[in-house]
mmCIF file of C-alpha atoms in Angstrom:
data_model
loop_
_atom_site.group_PDB
_atom_site.id
_atom_site.type_symbol
_atom_site.label_atom_id
_atom_site.label_comp_id
_atom_site.label_asym_id
_atom_site.label_seq_id
_atom_site.Cartn_x
_atom_site.Cartn_y
_atom_site.Cartn_z
ATOM 1 C CA MET A 476 15.123 -4.119 -0.162
ATOM 2 C CA TYR A 477 15.019 -7.462 -1.925
ATOM 3 C CA LYS A 478 16.315 -7.571 -5.493
ATOM 4 C CA LYS A 479 16.018 -11.250 -6.370
ATOM 5 C CA ILE A 480 13.005 -13.309 -5.231
ATOM 6 C CA SER A 481 12.340 -17.004 -5.772
ATOM 7 C CA ILE A 482 8.914 -18.601 -5.325
ATOM 8 C CA ILE A 483 8.575 -22.329 -4.685
ATOM 9 C CA GLY A 484 5.152 -23.383 -5.951
ATOM 10 C CA CYS A 485 3.222 -22.306 -9.023
ATOM 11 C CA GLY A 486 -0.377 -22.540 -7.879
ATOM 12 C CA SER A 487 -2.891 -19.700 -8.006
ATOM 13 C CA TRP A 488 -1.607 -18.030 -4.823
ATOM 14 C CA GLY A 489 2.072 -18.292 -5.723
ATOM 15 C CA MET A 490 1.407 -16.919 -9.197
ATOM 16 C CA SER A 491 -0.667 -14.016 -7.901
ATOM 17 C CA ILE A 492 2.114 -13.061 -5.469
ATOM 18 C CA ALA A 493 4.684 -13.334 -8.257
ATOM 19 C CA ASN A 494 2.565 -10.955 -10.307
ATOM 20 C CA HIS A 495 2.185 -8.592 -7.343
ATOM 21 C CA LEU A 496 5.944 -8.430 -6.761
ATOM 22 C CA SER A 497 7.094 -8.505 -10.388
ATOM 23 C CA ASP A 498 7.537 -4.733 -10.690
ATOM 24 C CA LYS A 499 9.516 -4.582 -7.432
ATOM 25 C CA ALA A 500 12.142 -7.291 -7.985
ATOM 26 C CA LEU A 501 13.306 -10.025 -10.335
ATOM 27 C CA VAL A 502 11.000 -12.992 -9.637
ATOM 28 C CA THR A 503 11.767 -16.616 -10.472
ATOM 29 C CA ILE A 504 9.197 -19.371 -9.928
ATOM 30 C CA TYR A 505 10.313 -22.931 -9.177
ATOM 31 C CA HIS A 506 8.064 -25.876 -10.016
ATOM 32 C CA TYR A 507 8.814 -29.573 -10.415
ATOM 33 C CA ARG A 508 6.735 -30.132 -13.568
ATOM 34 C CA LEU A 509 8.906 -29.243 -16.538
ATOM 35 C CA ASP A 510 6.088 -29.584 -19.111
ATOM 36 C CA PHE A 511 3.940 -27.153 -17.128
ATOM 37 C CA LEU A 512 6.776 -24.605 -16.944
ATOM 38 C CA GLN A 513 7.530 -24.916 -20.645
ATOM 39 C CA ARG A 514 3.902 -24.152 -21.463
ATOM 40 C CA LEU A 515 3.990 -21.066 -19.255
ATOM 41 C CA LYS A 516 7.213 -19.904 -20.873
ATOM 42 C CA LYS A 517 5.787 -20.385 -24.353
ATOM 43 C CA THR A 518 2.324 -18.881 -23.871
ATOM 44 C CA ARG A 519 3.138 -16.366 -21.085
ATOM 45 C CA LEU A 520 -0.401 -17.076 -19.906
ATOM 46 C CA TYR A 521 -1.447 -18.611 -16.592
ATOM 47 C CA THR A 522 -4.849 -20.298 -16.533
ATOM 48 C CA GLY A 523 -6.258 -21.788 -13.359
ATOM 49 C CA SER A 524 -8.920 -20.301 -11.142
ATOM 50 C CA TYR A 525 -8.165 -17.084 -13.046
ATOM 51 C CA SER A 526 -6.324 -16.053 -16.214
ATOM 52 C CA LEU A 527 -3.205 -13.905 -16.065
ATOM 53 C CA LYS A 528 -0.865 -12.538 -18.708
ATOM 54 C CA ILE A 529 2.517 -13.244 -17.141
ATOM 55 C CA PRO A 530 4.813 -10.190 -16.856
ATOM 56 C CA ASN A 531 8.094 -10.475 -18.751
ATOM 57 C CA ASN A 532 10.247 -10.167 -15.625
ATOM 58 C CA ILE A 533 8.867 -13.401 -14.128
ATOM 59 C CA ASN A 534 11.121 -16.350 -14.934
ATOM 60 C CA PHE A 535 10.579 -20.093 -14.447
ATOM 61 C CA MET A 536 12.879 -22.975 -13.484
ATOM 62 C CA ASP A 537 12.531 -26.660 -12.657
ATOM 63 C CA LYS A 538 15.706 -26.761 -10.537
ATOM 64 C CA TYR A 539 15.936 -24.490 -7.521
ATOM 65 C CA ASP A 540 18.573 -21.743 -7.605
ATOM 66 C CA ASN A 541 19.421 -20.588 -4.092
ATOM 67 C CA SER A 542 20.990 -17.279 -5.112
ATOM 68 C CA SER A 543 17.878 -15.237 -4.256
ATOM 69 C CA ASP A 544 17.765 -12.997 -1.199
ATOM 70 C CA LEU A 545 14.110 -13.915 -0.466
ATOM 71 C CA CYS A 546 12.583 -17.369 -0.881
ATOM 72 C CA ILE A 547 8.775 -17.516 -0.853
ATOM 73 C CA ILE A 548 7.194 -20.917 -0.191
ATOM 74 C CA SER A 549 3.734 -21.409 -1.687
ATOM 75 C CA THR A 550 3.528 -25.200 -1.617
ATOM 76 C CA PRO A 551 0.579 -27.051 -0.019
ATOM 77 C CA VAL A 552 1.525 -27.821 3.575
ATOM 78 C CA GLN A 553 1.434 -31.600 3.142
ATOM 79 C CA PHE A 554 4.112 -31.320 0.410
ATOM 80 C CA ILE A 555 6.450 -28.708 1.926
ATOM 81 C CA ARG A 556 8.777 -31.279 3.501
ATOM 82 C CA GLU A 557 9.063 -33.362 0.340
ATOM 83 C CA THR A 558 9.543 -30.301 -1.860
ATOM 84 C CA LEU A 559 12.234 -28.671 0.273
ATOM 85 C CA LYS A 560 14.260 -31.883 0.311
ATOM 86 C CA ARG A 561 14.775 -31.274 -3.426
ATOM 87 C CA CYS A 562 15.867 -27.687 -2.793
ATOM 88 C CA ASN A 563 18.910 -26.259 -1.098
ATOM 89 C CA LEU A 564 17.750 -23.123 0.679
ATOM 90 C CA SER A 565 20.528 -20.658 1.356
ATOM 91 C CA GLU A 566 21.274 -19.763 4.965
ATOM 92 C CA ASP A 567 21.704 -16.177 3.754
ATOM 93 C CA SER A 568 18.208 -15.979 2.237
ATOM 94 C CA ASP A 569 15.135 -14.840 4.133
ATOM 95 C CA VAL A 570 12.132 -17.165 3.898
ATOM 96 C CA LEU A 571 8.463 -16.170 3.638
ATOM 97 C CA ILE A 572 5.757 -18.838 3.868
ATOM 98 C CA LEU A 573 2.344 -18.444 2.232
ATOM 99 C CA SER A 574 1.103 -21.978 2.985
ATOM 100 C CA LYS A 575 -1.703 -22.617 5.513
ATOM 101 C CA GLY A 576 -2.295 -25.878 7.331
ATOM 102 C CA ILE A 577 -0.936 -28.503 9.736
ATOM 103 C CA GLU A 578 1.253 -31.405 8.625
ATOM 104 C CA ARG A 579 -0.723 -34.599 9.144
ATOM 105 C CA ASN A 580 2.065 -36.868 10.430
ATOM 106 C CA THR A 581 4.040 -34.508 12.670
ATOM 107 C CA LEU A 582 1.238 -32.019 13.497
ATOM 108 C CA SER A 583 3.773 -29.290 12.686
ATOM 109 C CA PHE A 584 2.903 -25.827 11.385
ATOM 110 C CA PRO A 585 4.642 -24.495 8.244
ATOM 111 C CA CYS A 586 7.356 -22.494 10.056
ATOM 112 C CA GLU A 587 8.354 -25.575 12.036
ATOM 113 C CA ILE A 588 8.478 -27.732 8.905
ATOM 114 C CA VAL A 589 10.700 -25.282 7.030
ATOM 115 C CA SER A 590 12.989 -24.740 10.014
ATOM 116 C CA ASP A 591 13.354 -28.508 10.455
ATOM 117 C CA VAL A 592 13.953 -29.501 6.827
ATOM 118 C CA ALA A 593 16.134 -26.543 5.810
ATOM 119 C CA ASN A 594 17.912 -26.332 9.181
ATOM 120 C CA LEU A 595 17.096 -22.612 9.415
ATOM 121 C CA SER A 596 16.575 -20.459 12.477
ATOM 122 C CA LEU A 597 13.040 -19.179 13.009
ATOM 123 C CA ASP A 598 14.587 -15.696 13.003
ATOM 124 C CA SER A 599 15.009 -15.997 9.219
ATOM 125 C CA ILE A 600 11.429 -17.210 8.610
ATOM 126 C CA ALA A 601 8.186 -15.225 8.308
ATOM 127 C CA ILE A 602 4.595 -16.208 7.538
ATOM 128 C CA LEU A 603 2.038 -14.144 5.586
ATOM 129 C CA SER A 604 -1.682 -14.740 6.111
ATOM 130 C CA GLY A 605 -5.063 -13.055 5.992
ATOM 131 C CA PRO A 606 -8.265 -12.836 3.941
ATOM 132 C CA ASN A 607 -6.424 -13.074 0.635
ATOM 133 C CA HIS A 608 -8.035 -14.855 -2.311
ATOM 134 C CA ALA A 609 -5.596 -15.016 -5.229
ATOM 135 C CA GLU A 610 -8.368 -14.346 -7.734
ATOM 136 C CA GLN A 611 -9.050 -10.968 -6.116
ATOM 137 C CA VAL A 612 -5.401 -10.006 -5.572
ATOM 138 C CA VAL A 613 -4.674 -10.271 -9.319
ATOM 139 C CA LYS A 614 -7.613 -7.917 -9.933
ATOM 140 C CA ASN A 615 -6.045 -5.390 -7.524
ATOM 141 C CA ASN A 616 -8.962 -5.545 -5.113
ATOM 142 C CA PRO A 617 -7.866 -3.711 -1.926
ATOM 143 C CA THR A 618 -6.419 -6.451 0.283
ATOM 144 C CA SER A 619 -4.935 -6.628 3.783
ATOM 145 C CA ALA A 620 -2.686 -9.251 5.348
ATOM 146 C CA VAL A 621 -0.470 -9.786 8.375
ATOM 147 C CA VAL A 622 3.153 -10.928 8.360
ATOM 148 C CA ALA A 623 4.491 -12.635 11.474
ATOM 149 C CA SER A 624 8.022 -13.471 12.516
ATOM 150 C CA LYS A 625 10.125 -13.653 15.647
ATOM 151 C CA ASN A 626 12.416 -11.251 13.799
ATOM 152 C CA GLN A 627 10.800 -7.790 13.803
ATOM 153 C CA GLN A 628 13.258 -6.496 11.216
ATOM 154 C CA LEU A 629 12.305 -9.301 8.824
ATOM 155 C CA SER A 630 8.586 -8.581 9.299
ATOM 156 C CA LYS A 631 9.129 -4.921 8.465
ATOM 157 C CA LYS A 632 11.113 -5.801 5.333
ATOM 158 C CA ILE A 633 8.270 -8.031 4.098
ATOM 159 C CA GLN A 634 5.721 -5.374 5.057
ATOM 160 C CA SER A 635 7.563 -2.773 3.004
ATOM 161 C CA LEU A 636 8.004 -5.118 0.033
ATOM 162 C CA PHE A 637 4.337 -6.098 -0.251
ATOM 163 C CA SER A 638 2.539 -2.905 0.731
ATOM 164 C CA ASP A 639 1.214 -0.524 -1.904
ATOM 165 C CA GLU A 640 -2.071 1.183 -2.777
ATOM 166 C CA ASN A 641 -3.775 -2.198 -3.318
ATOM 167 C CA PHE A 642 -2.113 -4.412 -0.697
ATOM 168 C CA ARG A 643 -1.671 -3.392 2.960
ATOM 169 C CA VAL A 644 0.403 -5.505 5.365
ATOM 170 C CA TYR A 645 0.457 -5.364 9.174
ATOM 171 C CA CYS A 646 3.226 -6.814 11.376
ATOM 172 C CA SER A 647 2.964 -9.325 14.232
ATOM 173 C CA ASP A 648 5.294 -11.463 16.326
ATOM 174 C CA ASP A 649 2.589 -14.068 17.057
ATOM 175 C CA ILE A 650 3.662 -16.737 14.575
ATOM 176 C CA ILE A 651 1.611 -19.401 16.353
ATOM 177 C CA GLY A 652 -1.606 -17.381 16.179
ATOM 178 C CA VAL A 653 -1.132 -16.372 12.545
ATOM 179 C CA GLN A 654 -0.446 -19.964 11.470
ATOM 180 C CA LEU A 655 -3.251 -21.400 13.609
ATOM 181 C CA GLY A 656 -5.876 -18.996 12.289
ATOM 182 C CA GLY A 657 -4.878 -19.694 8.678
ATOM 183 C CA ALA A 658 -5.069 -23.444 9.202
ATOM 184 C CA VAL A 659 -8.258 -23.961 11.197
ATOM 185 C CA LYS A 660 -10.380 -21.472 9.253
ATOM 186 C CA ASN A 661 -10.181 -23.813 6.257
ATOM 187 C CA VAL A 662 -11.887 -26.577 8.241
ATOM 188 C CA ILE A 663 -14.609 -24.211 9.476
ATOM 189 C CA SER A 664 -15.050 -23.068 5.869
ATOM 190 C CA ILE A 665 -15.802 -26.651 4.837
ATOM 191 C CA ALA A 666 -18.428 -26.750 7.594
ATOM 192 C CA SER A 667 -19.996 -23.540 6.305
ATOM 193 C CA GLY A 668 -20.028 -24.981 2.784
ATOM 194 C CA ILE A 669 -21.757 -28.122 4.015
ATOM 195 C CA ALA A 670 -24.452 -26.031 5.705
ATOM 196 C CA TRP A 671 -24.926 -23.919 2.579
ATOM 197 C CA GLY A 672 -25.074 -27.023 0.376
ATOM 198 C CA LEU A 673 -27.792 -28.448 2.612
ATOM 199 C CA GLY A 674 -29.869 -25.337 2.002
ATOM 200 C CA PHE A 675 -29.302 -23.591 5.335
ATOM 201 C CA ARG A 676 -28.637 -19.858 5.325
ATOM 202 C CA GLU A 677 -27.502 -16.992 7.547
ATOM 203 C CA ASN A 678 -28.816 -18.272 10.881
ATOM 204 C CA THR A 679 -26.864 -21.493 10.498
ATOM 205 C CA LEU A 680 -23.743 -20.023 8.899
ATOM 206 C CA SER A 681 -23.443 -17.288 11.534
ATOM 207 C CA SER A 682 -23.694 -19.891 14.262
ATOM 208 C CA ILE A 683 -21.034 -22.071 12.637
ATOM 209 C CA LEU A 684 -18.607 -19.188 12.159
ATOM 210 C CA THR A 685 -19.083 -17.798 15.658
ATOM 211 C CA ARG A 686 -18.674 -21.152 17.359
ATOM 212 C CA GLY A 687 -15.923 -22.032 14.904
ATOM 213 C CA LEU A 688 -13.980 -18.952 15.961
ATOM 214 C CA TYR A 689 -14.482 -20.066 19.557
ATOM 215 C CA GLU A 690 -12.871 -23.404 18.658
ATOM 216 C CA ILE A 691 -9.950 -21.618 17.006
ATOM 217 C CA LYS A 692 -9.428 -19.535 20.159
ATOM 218 C CA LYS A 693 -9.746 -22.586 22.409
ATOM 219 C CA LEU A 694 -7.031 -24.332 20.442
ATOM 220 C CA GLY A 695 -4.998 -21.133 20.366
ATOM 221 C CA ASP A 696 -5.160 -20.876 24.138
ATOM 222 C CA SER A 697 -3.690 -24.368 24.415
ATOM 223 C CA LEU A 698 -0.874 -23.560 21.984
ATOM 224 C CA GLY A 699 0.025 -20.097 23.249
ATOM 225 C CA ALA A 700 -1.563 -17.921 20.550
ATOM 226 C CA ARG A 701 -2.893 -14.469 21.407
ATOM 227 C CA LYS A 702 -6.647 -13.903 21.199
ATOM 228 C CA GLU A 703 -6.215 -10.509 19.526
ATOM 229 C CA THR A 704 -4.366 -12.252 16.674
ATOM 230 C CA LEU A 705 -7.276 -14.642 16.189
ATOM 231 C CA ASN A 706 -9.687 -11.688 16.264
ATOM 232 C CA GLY A 707 -7.644 -10.073 13.484
ATOM 233 C CA LEU A 708 -6.889 -10.573 9.803
ATOM 234 C CA ALA A 709 -5.251 -13.995 10.187
ATOM 235 C CA GLY A 710 -8.155 -15.319 12.260
ATOM 236 C CA LEU A 711 -11.605 -13.770 11.983
ATOM 237 C CA GLY A 712 -10.787 -11.922 8.754
ATOM 238 C CA ASP A 713 -9.577 -15.019 6.933
ATOM 239 C CA LEU A 714 -12.432 -17.073 8.376
ATOM 240 C CA MET A 715 -15.040 -14.699 6.910
ATOM 241 C CA ALA A 716 -13.380 -14.529 3.502
ATOM 242 C CA THR A 717 -13.035 -18.275 3.039
ATOM 243 C CA SER A 718 -16.473 -19.106 4.447
ATOM 244 C CA PHE A 719 -18.523 -16.690 2.321
ATOM 245 C CA SER A 720 -16.611 -16.385 -0.950
ATOM 246 C CA ASP A 721 -17.291 -18.271 -4.163
ATOM 247 C CA ASP A 722 -13.494 -18.170 -4.644
ATOM 248 C CA SER A 723 -13.037 -20.435 -1.614
ATOM 249 C CA ARG A 724 -11.969 -23.989 -2.470
ATOM 250 C CA ASN A 725 -12.793 -25.257 1.019
ATOM 251 C CA ARG A 726 -16.317 -23.821 0.904
ATOM 252 C CA TYR A 727 -16.732 -25.468 -2.502
ATOM 253 C CA VAL A 728 -15.647 -28.812 -1.049
ATOM 254 C CA GLY A 729 -18.247 -28.503 1.712
ATOM 255 C CA ILE A 730 -21.032 -27.643 -0.729
ATOM 256 C CA GLN A 731 -20.196 -30.622 -2.939
ATOM 257 C CA ILE A 732 -20.059 -33.018 0.023
ATOM 258 C CA ALA A 733 -23.495 -31.802 1.124
ATOM 259 C CA LYS A 734 -24.792 -32.683 -2.332
ATOM 260 C CA GLY A 735 -23.730 -36.293 -1.798
ATOM 261 C CA ASN A 736 -20.443 -36.300 -3.699
ATOM 262 C CA LYS A 737 -17.538 -38.353 -2.317
ATOM 263 C CA ILE A 738 -14.425 -36.448 -1.287
ATOM 264 C CA ASP A 739 -12.186 -38.134 -3.881
ATOM 265 C CA GLN A 740 -14.570 -37.116 -6.660
ATOM 266 C CA VAL A 741 -14.811 -33.561 -5.339
ATOM 267 C CA LEU A 742 -11.040 -33.071 -5.168
ATOM 268 C CA LYS A 743 -10.527 -34.612 -8.601
ATOM 269 C CA LYS A 744 -13.046 -32.250 -10.154
ATOM 270 C CA LEU A 745 -11.621 -29.273 -8.258
ATOM 271 C CA ASN A 746 -8.132 -30.115 -9.586
ATOM 272 C CA MET A 747 -6.626 -27.814 -6.968
ATOM 273 C CA ASN A 748 -5.613 -28.218 -3.357
ATOM 274 C CA ALA A 749 -8.126 -27.621 -0.562
ATOM 275 C CA GLU A 750 -6.026 -27.482 2.602
ATOM 276 C CA GLY A 751 -8.971 -27.910 4.960
ATOM 277 C CA VAL A 752 -9.449 -31.568 4.019
ATOM 278 C CA GLU A 753 -6.115 -32.799 5.379
ATOM 279 C CA THR A 754 -6.060 -30.152 8.101
ATOM 280 C CA SER A 755 -9.276 -31.654 9.504
ATOM 281 C CA ARG A 756 -7.389 -34.924 9.900
ATOM 282 C CA SER A 757 -4.481 -33.142 11.601
ATOM 283 C CA LEU A 758 -6.826 -31.294 13.951
ATOM 284 C CA TYR A 759 -8.559 -34.525 14.915
ATOM 285 C CA LYS A 760 -5.199 -35.877 16.079
ATOM 286 C CA LEU A 761 -4.123 -32.602 17.674
ATOM 287 C CA LYS A 762 -7.270 -32.104 19.728
ATOM 288 C CA SER A 763 -6.929 -35.652 21.059
ATOM 289 C CA LYS A 764 -3.324 -34.972 21.996
ATOM 290 C CA LEU A 765 -4.296 -31.747 23.791
ATOM 291 C CA ASN A 766 -7.514 -33.252 25.234
ATOM 292 C CA ILE A 767 -9.773 -30.409 24.085
ATOM 293 C CA ASP A 768 -13.225 -30.446 22.507
ATOM 294 C CA LEU A 769 -13.611 -29.137 18.931
ATOM 295 C CA PRO A 770 -17.097 -30.305 17.890
ATOM 296 C CA ILE A 771 -17.344 -28.446 14.565
ATOM 297 C CA CYS A 772 -13.858 -29.480 13.424
ATOM 298 C CA ASP A 773 -14.560 -33.042 14.590
ATOM 299 C CA SER A 774 -17.783 -33.068 12.569
ATOM 300 C CA VAL A 775 -15.980 -32.057 9.379
ATOM 301 C CA TYR A 776 -13.435 -34.842 9.896
ATOM 302 C CA GLU A 777 -16.159 -37.416 10.546
ATOM 303 C CA ILE A 778 -18.161 -36.386 7.469
ATOM 304 C CA ILE A 779 -15.090 -36.560 5.217
ATOM 305 C CA PHE A 780 -13.260 -39.580 6.603
ATOM 306 C CA SER A 781 -15.936 -41.605 8.431
ATOM 307 C CA ASN A 782 -18.769 -41.060 5.933
ATOM 308 C CA LYS A 783 -21.071 -39.511 8.524
ATOM 309 C CA ASP A 784 -24.266 -38.062 7.045
ATOM 310 C CA PRO A 785 -23.947 -34.234 6.889
ATOM 311 C CA LEU A 786 -27.564 -33.566 7.923
ATOM 312 C CA ASP A 787 -27.394 -36.020 10.819
ATOM 313 C CA THR A 788 -24.096 -34.497 11.925
ATOM 314 C CA ILE A 789 -25.547 -30.995 12.112
ATOM 315 C CA GLY A 790 -28.464 -32.431 14.072
ATOM 316 C CA SER A 791 -25.971 -33.938 16.520
ATOM 317 C CA LEU A 792 -24.286 -30.552 16.970
ATOM 318 C CA MET A 793 -27.646 -28.949 17.754
ATOM 319 C CA THR A 794 -28.593 -31.565 20.358
ATOM 320 C CA ARG A 795 -25.344 -31.611 22.311
ATOM 321 C CA LYS A 796 -25.549 -31.118 26.086
ATOM 322 C CA LEU A 797 -26.722 -27.578 26.879
ATOM 323 C CA LYS A 798 -24.133 -25.228 28.391
ATOM 324 C CA ASN A 799 -23.158 -21.573 28.882
ATOM 325 C CA GLU A 800 -21.837 -19.810 25.772
ATOM 326 C CA PHE A 801 -18.399 -19.103 27.299
#
């Protein structure tokens, strides 16, 4: 079992995982902002989307120490590459990724980014995903997740580390499916938020989520993901959680856009990362590369980056050429 764990990233999800693991191992959090770390050290209080009294066996550092036997990456996907260039990950350390998204320039998923930058084999990398809002994990709400890796032994080690009476982890070897589900659901969540912000309710949201899941599976089929993975915690489960919850940043973004707010203003007020915004840009490029049709994901991209009217865009979705459901 792991004795020394480092976490790169001090956002709400990284902090909640640090808290979850703090009675199982020595946890050290790395973050680049020294002033932020000094405040946490002094107050021992984390305040973000939730408040948390920081356990005494969580330490903080502004320079990465690669002596841990498990490195957990909780950095927004678009900053993983830049962040890891400042770190020197040990070849002897296992790596667990919590980040969800697709890198906008390379169209790489998190495992590929980490493997590339840190020159690590995929056998030493795992990804954890599922319907897991940090705000609910710190309250010990019963939570389930799935850990995926090409290395079954690594998956089982992570499963054992995380699982307790409040947090249950399942294993998978479908790293593509787990990463894909975690990325695309954020874009569909923005779509659901837009519909909600426009005043539409269950009829509309259910349609968006069902057809959104179809788009996730269509993309998954092109990339080699398994449909059962996308029907599971990392796909359908995560999609439901982020599309219905008030704790969802991406849903919040969609609601605010529907109210007429510009994306820059929304993100500034949110003051936290909403992965679905940049992932919509990545998906727009990826679907063109693969020559597949993703109308809901395309609509989110066009509303955010081409200033399309949200109400008109939903009208366009409803009046597309009629077809069979599958």
